[in-house]
Coordinates of C-alpha atoms and ligand atoms in Angstrom, one line a residue:
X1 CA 0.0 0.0 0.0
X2 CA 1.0 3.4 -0.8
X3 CA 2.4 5.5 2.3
X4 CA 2.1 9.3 2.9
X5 CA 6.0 9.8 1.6
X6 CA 5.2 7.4 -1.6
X7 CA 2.3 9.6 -2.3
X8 CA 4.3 12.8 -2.2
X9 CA 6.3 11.4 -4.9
X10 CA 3.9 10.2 -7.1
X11 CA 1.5 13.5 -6.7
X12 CA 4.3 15.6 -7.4
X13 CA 4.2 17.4 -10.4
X14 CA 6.6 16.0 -13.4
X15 CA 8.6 16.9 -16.6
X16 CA 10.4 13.6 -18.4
X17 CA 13.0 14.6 -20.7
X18 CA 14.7 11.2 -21.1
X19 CA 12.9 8.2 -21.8
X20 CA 13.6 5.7 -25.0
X21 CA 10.5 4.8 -25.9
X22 CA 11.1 0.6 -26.5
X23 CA 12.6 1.3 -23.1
X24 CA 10.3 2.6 -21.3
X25 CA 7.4 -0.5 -22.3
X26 CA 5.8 -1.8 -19.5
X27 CA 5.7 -5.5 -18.2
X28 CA 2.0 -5.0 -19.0
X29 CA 2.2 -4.1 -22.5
X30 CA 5.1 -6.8 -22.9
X31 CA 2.3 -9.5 -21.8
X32 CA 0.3 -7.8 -24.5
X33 CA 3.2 -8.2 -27.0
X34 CA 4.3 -11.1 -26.2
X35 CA 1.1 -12.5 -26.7
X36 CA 0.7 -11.3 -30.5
X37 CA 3.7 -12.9 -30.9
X38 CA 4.2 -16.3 -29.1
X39 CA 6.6 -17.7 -31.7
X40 CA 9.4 -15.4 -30.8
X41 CA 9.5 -17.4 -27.1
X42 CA 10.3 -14.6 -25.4
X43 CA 10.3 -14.1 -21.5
X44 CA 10.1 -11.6 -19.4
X45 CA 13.8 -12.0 -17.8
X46 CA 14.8 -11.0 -21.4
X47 CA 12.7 -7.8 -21.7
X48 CA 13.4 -6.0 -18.2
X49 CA 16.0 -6.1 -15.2
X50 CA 14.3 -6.4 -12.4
X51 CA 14.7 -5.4 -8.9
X52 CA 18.7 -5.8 -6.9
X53 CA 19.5 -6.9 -10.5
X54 CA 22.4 -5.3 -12.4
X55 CA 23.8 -6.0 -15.7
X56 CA 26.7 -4.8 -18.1
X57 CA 25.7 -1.8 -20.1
X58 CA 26.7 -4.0 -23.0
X59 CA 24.2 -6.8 -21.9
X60 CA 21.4 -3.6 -21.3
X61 CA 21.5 -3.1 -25.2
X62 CA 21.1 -6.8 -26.1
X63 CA 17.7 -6.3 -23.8
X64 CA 17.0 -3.7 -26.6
X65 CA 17.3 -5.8 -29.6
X66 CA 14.6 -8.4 -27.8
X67 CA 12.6 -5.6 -27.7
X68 CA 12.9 -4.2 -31.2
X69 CA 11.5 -8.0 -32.5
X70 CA 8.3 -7.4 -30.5
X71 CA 7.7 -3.9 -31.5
X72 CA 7.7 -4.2 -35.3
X73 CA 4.7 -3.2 -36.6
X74 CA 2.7 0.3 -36.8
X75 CA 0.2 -1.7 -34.5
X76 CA 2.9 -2.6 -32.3
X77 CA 4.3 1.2 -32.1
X78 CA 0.9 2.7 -31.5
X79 CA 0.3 0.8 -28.6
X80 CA 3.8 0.7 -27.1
X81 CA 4.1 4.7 -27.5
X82 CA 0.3 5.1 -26.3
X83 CA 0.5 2.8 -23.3
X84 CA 4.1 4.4 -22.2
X85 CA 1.9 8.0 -22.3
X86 CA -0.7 6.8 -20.1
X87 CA 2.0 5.2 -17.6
X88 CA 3.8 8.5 -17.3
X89 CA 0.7 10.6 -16.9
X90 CA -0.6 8.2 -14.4
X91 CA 2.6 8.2 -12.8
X92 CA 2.0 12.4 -11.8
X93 CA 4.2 13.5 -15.6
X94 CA 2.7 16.9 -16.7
X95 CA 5.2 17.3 -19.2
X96 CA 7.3 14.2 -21.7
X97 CA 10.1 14.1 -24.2
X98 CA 9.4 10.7 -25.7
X99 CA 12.8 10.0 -27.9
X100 CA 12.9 6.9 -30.4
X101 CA 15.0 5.9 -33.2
X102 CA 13.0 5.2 -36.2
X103 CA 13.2 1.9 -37.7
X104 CA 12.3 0.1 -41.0
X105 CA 11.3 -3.6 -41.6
X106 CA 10.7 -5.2 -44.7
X107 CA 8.7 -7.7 -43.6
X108 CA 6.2 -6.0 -41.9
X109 CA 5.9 -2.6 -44.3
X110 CA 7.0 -0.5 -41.7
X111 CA 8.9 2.4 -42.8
X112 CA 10.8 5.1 -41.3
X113 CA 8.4 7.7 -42.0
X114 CA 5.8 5.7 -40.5
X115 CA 7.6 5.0 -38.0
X116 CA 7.4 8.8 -36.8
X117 CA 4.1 9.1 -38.2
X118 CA 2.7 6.8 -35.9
X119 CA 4.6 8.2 -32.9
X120 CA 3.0 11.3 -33.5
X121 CA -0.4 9.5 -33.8
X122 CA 0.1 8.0 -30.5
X123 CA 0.4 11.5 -29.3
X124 CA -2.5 13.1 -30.7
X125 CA -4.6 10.1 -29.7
X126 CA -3.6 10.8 -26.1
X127 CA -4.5 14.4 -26.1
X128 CA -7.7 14.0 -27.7
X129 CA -8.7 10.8 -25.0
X130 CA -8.2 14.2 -22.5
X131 CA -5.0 12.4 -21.0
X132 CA -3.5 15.3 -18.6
X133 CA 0.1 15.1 -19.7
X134 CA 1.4 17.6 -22.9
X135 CA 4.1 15.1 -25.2
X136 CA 6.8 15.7 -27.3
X137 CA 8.9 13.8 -29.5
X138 CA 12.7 13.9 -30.2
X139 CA 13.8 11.5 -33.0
X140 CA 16.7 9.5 -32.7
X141 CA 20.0 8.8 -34.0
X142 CA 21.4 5.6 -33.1
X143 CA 25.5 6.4 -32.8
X144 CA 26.0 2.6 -34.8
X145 CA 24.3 3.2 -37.8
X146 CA 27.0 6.3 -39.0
X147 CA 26.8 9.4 -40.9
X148 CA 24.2 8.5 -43.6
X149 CA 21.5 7.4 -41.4
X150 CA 22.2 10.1 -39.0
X151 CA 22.1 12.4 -42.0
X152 CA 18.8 10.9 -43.3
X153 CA 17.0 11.4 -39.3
X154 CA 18.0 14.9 -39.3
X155 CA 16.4 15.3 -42.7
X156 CA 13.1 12.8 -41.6
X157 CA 13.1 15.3 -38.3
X158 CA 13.3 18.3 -40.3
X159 CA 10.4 17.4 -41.8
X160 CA 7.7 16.6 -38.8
X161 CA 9.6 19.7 -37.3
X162 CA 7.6 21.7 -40.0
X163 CA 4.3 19.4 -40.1
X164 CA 4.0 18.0 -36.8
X165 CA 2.3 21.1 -35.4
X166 CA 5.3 21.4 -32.5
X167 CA 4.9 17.6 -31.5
X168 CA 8.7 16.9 -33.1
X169 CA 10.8 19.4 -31.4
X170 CA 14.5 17.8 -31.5
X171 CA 17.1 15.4 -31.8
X172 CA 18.3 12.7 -29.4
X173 CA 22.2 11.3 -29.9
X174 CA 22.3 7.8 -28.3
X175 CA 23.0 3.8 -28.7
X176 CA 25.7 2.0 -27.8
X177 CA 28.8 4.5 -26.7
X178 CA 31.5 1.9 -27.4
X179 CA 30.7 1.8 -31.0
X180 CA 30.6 4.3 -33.5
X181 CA 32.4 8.0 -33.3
X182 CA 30.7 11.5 -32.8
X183 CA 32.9 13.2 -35.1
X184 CA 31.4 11.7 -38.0
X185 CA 27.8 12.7 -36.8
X186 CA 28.5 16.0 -36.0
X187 CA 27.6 17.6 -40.0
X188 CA 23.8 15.8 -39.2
X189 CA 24.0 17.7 -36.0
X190 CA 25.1 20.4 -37.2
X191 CA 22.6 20.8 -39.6
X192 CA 19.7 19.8 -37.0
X193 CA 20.6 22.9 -34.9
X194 CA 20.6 25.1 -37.9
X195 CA 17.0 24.6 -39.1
X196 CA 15.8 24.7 -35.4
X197 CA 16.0 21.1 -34.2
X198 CA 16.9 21.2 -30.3
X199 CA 19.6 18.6 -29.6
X200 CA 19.8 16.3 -26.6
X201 CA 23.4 14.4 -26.9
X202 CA 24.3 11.6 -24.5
X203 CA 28.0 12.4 -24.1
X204 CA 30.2 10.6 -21.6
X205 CA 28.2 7.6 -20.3
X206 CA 31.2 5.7 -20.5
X207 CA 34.7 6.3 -20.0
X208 CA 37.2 6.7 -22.6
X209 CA 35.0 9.2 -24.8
X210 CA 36.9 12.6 -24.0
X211 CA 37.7 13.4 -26.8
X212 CA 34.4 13.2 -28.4
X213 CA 32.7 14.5 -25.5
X214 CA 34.6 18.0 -25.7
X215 CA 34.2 17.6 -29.9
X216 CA 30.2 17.5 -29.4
X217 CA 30.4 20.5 -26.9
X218 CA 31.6 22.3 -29.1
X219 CA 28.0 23.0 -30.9
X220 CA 27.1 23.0 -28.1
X221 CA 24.3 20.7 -27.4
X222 CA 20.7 21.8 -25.6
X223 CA 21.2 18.9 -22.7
X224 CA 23.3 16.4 -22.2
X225 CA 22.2 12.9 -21.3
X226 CA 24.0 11.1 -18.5
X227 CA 27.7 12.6 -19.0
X228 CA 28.6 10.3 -16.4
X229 CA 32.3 10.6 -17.0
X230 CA 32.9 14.4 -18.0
X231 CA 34.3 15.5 -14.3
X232 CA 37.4 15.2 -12.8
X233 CA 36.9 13.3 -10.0
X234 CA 35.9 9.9 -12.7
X235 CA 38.4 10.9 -14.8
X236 CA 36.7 13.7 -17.0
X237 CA 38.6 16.9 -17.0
X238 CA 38.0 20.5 -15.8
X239 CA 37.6 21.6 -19.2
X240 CA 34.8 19.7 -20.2
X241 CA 33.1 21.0 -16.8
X242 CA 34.0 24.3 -17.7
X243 CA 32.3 24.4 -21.3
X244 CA 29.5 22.6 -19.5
X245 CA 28.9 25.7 -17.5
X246 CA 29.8 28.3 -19.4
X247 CA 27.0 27.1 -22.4
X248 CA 24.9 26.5 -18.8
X249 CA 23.4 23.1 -20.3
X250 CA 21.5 21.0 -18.2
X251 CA 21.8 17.6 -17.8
X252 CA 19.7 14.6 -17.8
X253 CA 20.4 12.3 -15.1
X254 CA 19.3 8.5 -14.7
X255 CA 20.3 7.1 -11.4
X256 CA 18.8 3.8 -11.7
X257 CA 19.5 3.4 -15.0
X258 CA 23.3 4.1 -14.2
X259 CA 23.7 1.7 -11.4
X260 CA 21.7 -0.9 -13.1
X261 CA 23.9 -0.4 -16.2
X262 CA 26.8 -0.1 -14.0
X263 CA 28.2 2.6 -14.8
X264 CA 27.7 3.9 -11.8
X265 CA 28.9 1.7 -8.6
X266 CA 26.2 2.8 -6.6
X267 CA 23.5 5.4 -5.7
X268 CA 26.2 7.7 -3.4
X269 CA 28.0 7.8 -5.9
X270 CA 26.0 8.9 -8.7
X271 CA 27.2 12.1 -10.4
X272 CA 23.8 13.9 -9.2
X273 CA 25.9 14.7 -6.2
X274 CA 28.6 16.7 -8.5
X275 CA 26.7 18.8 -10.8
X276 CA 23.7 19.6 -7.6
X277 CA 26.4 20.7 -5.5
X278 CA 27.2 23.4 -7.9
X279 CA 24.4 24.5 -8.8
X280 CA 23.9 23.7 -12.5
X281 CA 21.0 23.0 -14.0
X282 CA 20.2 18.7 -13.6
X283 CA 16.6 17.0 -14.5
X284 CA 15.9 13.4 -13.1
X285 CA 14.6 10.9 -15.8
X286 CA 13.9 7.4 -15.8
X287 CA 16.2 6.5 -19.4
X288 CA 14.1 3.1 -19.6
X289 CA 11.3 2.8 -17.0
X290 CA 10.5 -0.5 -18.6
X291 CA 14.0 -2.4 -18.7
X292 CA 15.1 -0.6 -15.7
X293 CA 11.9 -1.6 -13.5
X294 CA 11.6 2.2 -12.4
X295 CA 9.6 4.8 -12.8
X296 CA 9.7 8.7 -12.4
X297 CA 8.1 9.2 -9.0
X298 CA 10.7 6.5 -7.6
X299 CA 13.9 7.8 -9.0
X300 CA 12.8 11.4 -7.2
X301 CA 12.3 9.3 -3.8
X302 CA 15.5 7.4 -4.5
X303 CA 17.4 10.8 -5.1
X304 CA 16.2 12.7 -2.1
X305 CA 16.7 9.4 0.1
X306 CA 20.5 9.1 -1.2
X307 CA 21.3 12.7 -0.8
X308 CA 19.2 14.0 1.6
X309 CA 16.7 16.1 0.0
X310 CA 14.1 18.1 1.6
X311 CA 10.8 18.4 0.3
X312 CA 11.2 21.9 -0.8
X313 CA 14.3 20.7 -2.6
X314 CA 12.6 17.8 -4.1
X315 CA 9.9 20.6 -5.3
X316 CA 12.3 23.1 -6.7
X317 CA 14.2 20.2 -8.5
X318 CA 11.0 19.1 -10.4
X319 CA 10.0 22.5 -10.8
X320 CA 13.2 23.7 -12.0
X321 CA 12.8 21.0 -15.1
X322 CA 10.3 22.9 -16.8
X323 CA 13.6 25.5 -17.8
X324 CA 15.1 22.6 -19.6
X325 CA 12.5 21.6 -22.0
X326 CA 12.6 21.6 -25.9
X327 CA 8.9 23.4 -25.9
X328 CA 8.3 26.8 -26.7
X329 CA 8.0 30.0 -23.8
X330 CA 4.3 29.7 -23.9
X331 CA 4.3 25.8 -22.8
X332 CA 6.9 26.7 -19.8
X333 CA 4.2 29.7 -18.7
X334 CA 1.5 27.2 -18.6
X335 CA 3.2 24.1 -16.6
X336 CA 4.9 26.8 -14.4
X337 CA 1.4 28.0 -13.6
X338 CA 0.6 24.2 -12.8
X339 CA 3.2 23.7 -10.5
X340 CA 2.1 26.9 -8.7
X341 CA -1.9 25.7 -8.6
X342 CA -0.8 21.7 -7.1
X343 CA 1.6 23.4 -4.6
X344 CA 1.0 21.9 -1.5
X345 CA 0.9 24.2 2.1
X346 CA 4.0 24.2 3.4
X347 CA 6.4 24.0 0.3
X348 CA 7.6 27.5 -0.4
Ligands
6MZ1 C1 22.4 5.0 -24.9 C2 20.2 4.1 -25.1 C3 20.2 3.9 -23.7 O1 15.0 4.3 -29.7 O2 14.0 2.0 -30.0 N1 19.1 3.8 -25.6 N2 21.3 4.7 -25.7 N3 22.4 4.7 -23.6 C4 21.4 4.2 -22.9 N4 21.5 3.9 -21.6 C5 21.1 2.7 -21.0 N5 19.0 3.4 -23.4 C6 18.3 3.3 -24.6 O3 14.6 2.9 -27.7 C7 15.7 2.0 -27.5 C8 17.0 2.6 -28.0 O4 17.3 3.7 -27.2 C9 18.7 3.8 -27.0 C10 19.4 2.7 -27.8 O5 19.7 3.1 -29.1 C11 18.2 1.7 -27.8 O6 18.3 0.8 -28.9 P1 14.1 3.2 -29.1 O7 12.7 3.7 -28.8

């Protein structure tokens, strides 16, 4: 049963800025998969890391690809992007940044356009079932695939930027960071920011990525997801930091998702701790509520528990999110005016 501290959490107003969408399925909608497709034998130990469980960040991304074969249809996307809408709103989120890569597959017709087409449908759906949560969508480029698929997203983005009325609002950088190099990305991303496209990069999630790190900063990004290694103190530098603040761009930061991917040894020690000490703009997100068994309220709780947040500071911190998102002016005037009307007595 839900306690009074649980319920804080959970009624305490949202913004999600980084959540994969095949990431973020539910056990629930897996059943639902899984069931249109019994022939693919697939478990649930394959799909989702459960609780005390940890795995290599390498052995996260296989979890991916058992994914991908069960969402492979326009069906399959529509219900997977619809039912990961409802779970966030249910779960107190005002405000989502759905990312995906989009992917083609000859057997099923699905195309890349649709891909994104149907994303967007899942969205609209949403809004006109009244469901009291405002989505947006960043499209992905996964690092692997190299500079003509990144170069062909950008262009695909470009497009729903222009006719999506304001649903597609940016690019997300992200897949496996032990393959592929940023430096041959960055003309796609370059172009992205010149027609308008906001970019969220993960940079530094692993070690050994310096160099590209401080290449990427260089555009600069919008946010930065994870940058688990770009401080000193793990081996980053001071001049990563340093462009870091002086662009002022937040970060997105995954605690859950960084000790179950173990890149991160343990909650304590989660870079949270670094950037909140100094001040700089930081946004909790759940990465992959699905595969990472979490969800948004919890990785608050977890973060004030670790690092001894008050409530206050647990409100500013969610409050403070609705700077870092890809929306218009107009959309942070409205969910700053929510945050104000669900304030409860006591919080200043
Ligand atoms: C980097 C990640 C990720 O795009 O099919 N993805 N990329 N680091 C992570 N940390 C754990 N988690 C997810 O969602 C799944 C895809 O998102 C990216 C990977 O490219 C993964 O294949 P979509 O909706």
């Amino acid at each position: 049963m839900e306690n009074e501290t649980d319920a804080f959490y959970r009624e305490l107003p949202k913004v999600e800025l980084h959540a994969h969408l095949n990431g973020s399925v539910s056990f629930k909608t897996i059943e639902k998969l899984i069931s249109r497709k019994p022939h693919l034998n697939i478990g649930h130990d394959m799909t989702a890391i459960g609780k005390g469980q940890r795995r290599t960040l390498d052995e996260c991304f296989q979890v991916f690809k058992v994914i991908h074969q069960l969402v492979d249809t326009e069906e399959d996307i529509l219900m997977v992007a619809s039912d990961v809408i409802k779970e966030f709103a249910a779960d107190g989120v005002k405000y989502l940044e759905l990312r995906s890569t989009p992917r083609e597959d000859k057997n099923t017709g699905l195309t890349k356009k649709k891909y994104v087409e149907t994303v967007i449908k899942a969205i609209q759906q949403c809004k006109s079932e009244g469901v009291d949560i405002d989505v947006r969508f960043l499209v992905a480029i996964d690092r692997r695939n190299g500079t003509d698929v990144a170069m062909e997203t950008v262009k695909l983005a470009e497009e729903f930027m222009l006719s999506s009325d304001g649903l597609v609002v940016g690019i997300d950088l992200s897949g496996d960071p032990t393959i592929g190099d940023g430096k041959d990305l960055l003309p796609a991303l370059q172009r992205a920011k010149n027609c308008g496209l906001k970019l969220s990069l993960h940079l530094s999630e692993v070690p050994s990525q310096l160099e590209e790190s401080d290449l990427l900063l260089n555009l600069p990004p919008d946010r930065i997801g994870h940058g688990t290694f770009l401080h000193p103190e793990v081996g980053g530098s001071q001049s990563l930091v340093d462009k870091v603040l002086k662009h002022n761009i937040p970060l997105e930061l995954c605690l859950t998702s960084n000790v179950k991917g173990r890149t991160v040894p343990c909650y304590s020690k989660h870079h949270f701790k670094y950037w909140y000490e100094l001040g700089h703009p930081i946004v909790i997100c759940t990465d992959d509520k699905g595969v990472f068994s979490t969800d948004l309220s919890q990785e608050y709780q977890l973060a004030a528990f670790t690092f001894g947040l008050s409530r206050e500071a647990v409100w500013q911190l969610s409050q403070r999110a609705i700077d870092c998102i890809f929306a218009p002016d107009t959309v942070k005037q409205q969910l700053r005016q929510k945050w104000i009307d669900t304030q409860p007595q006591g919080i200043k």
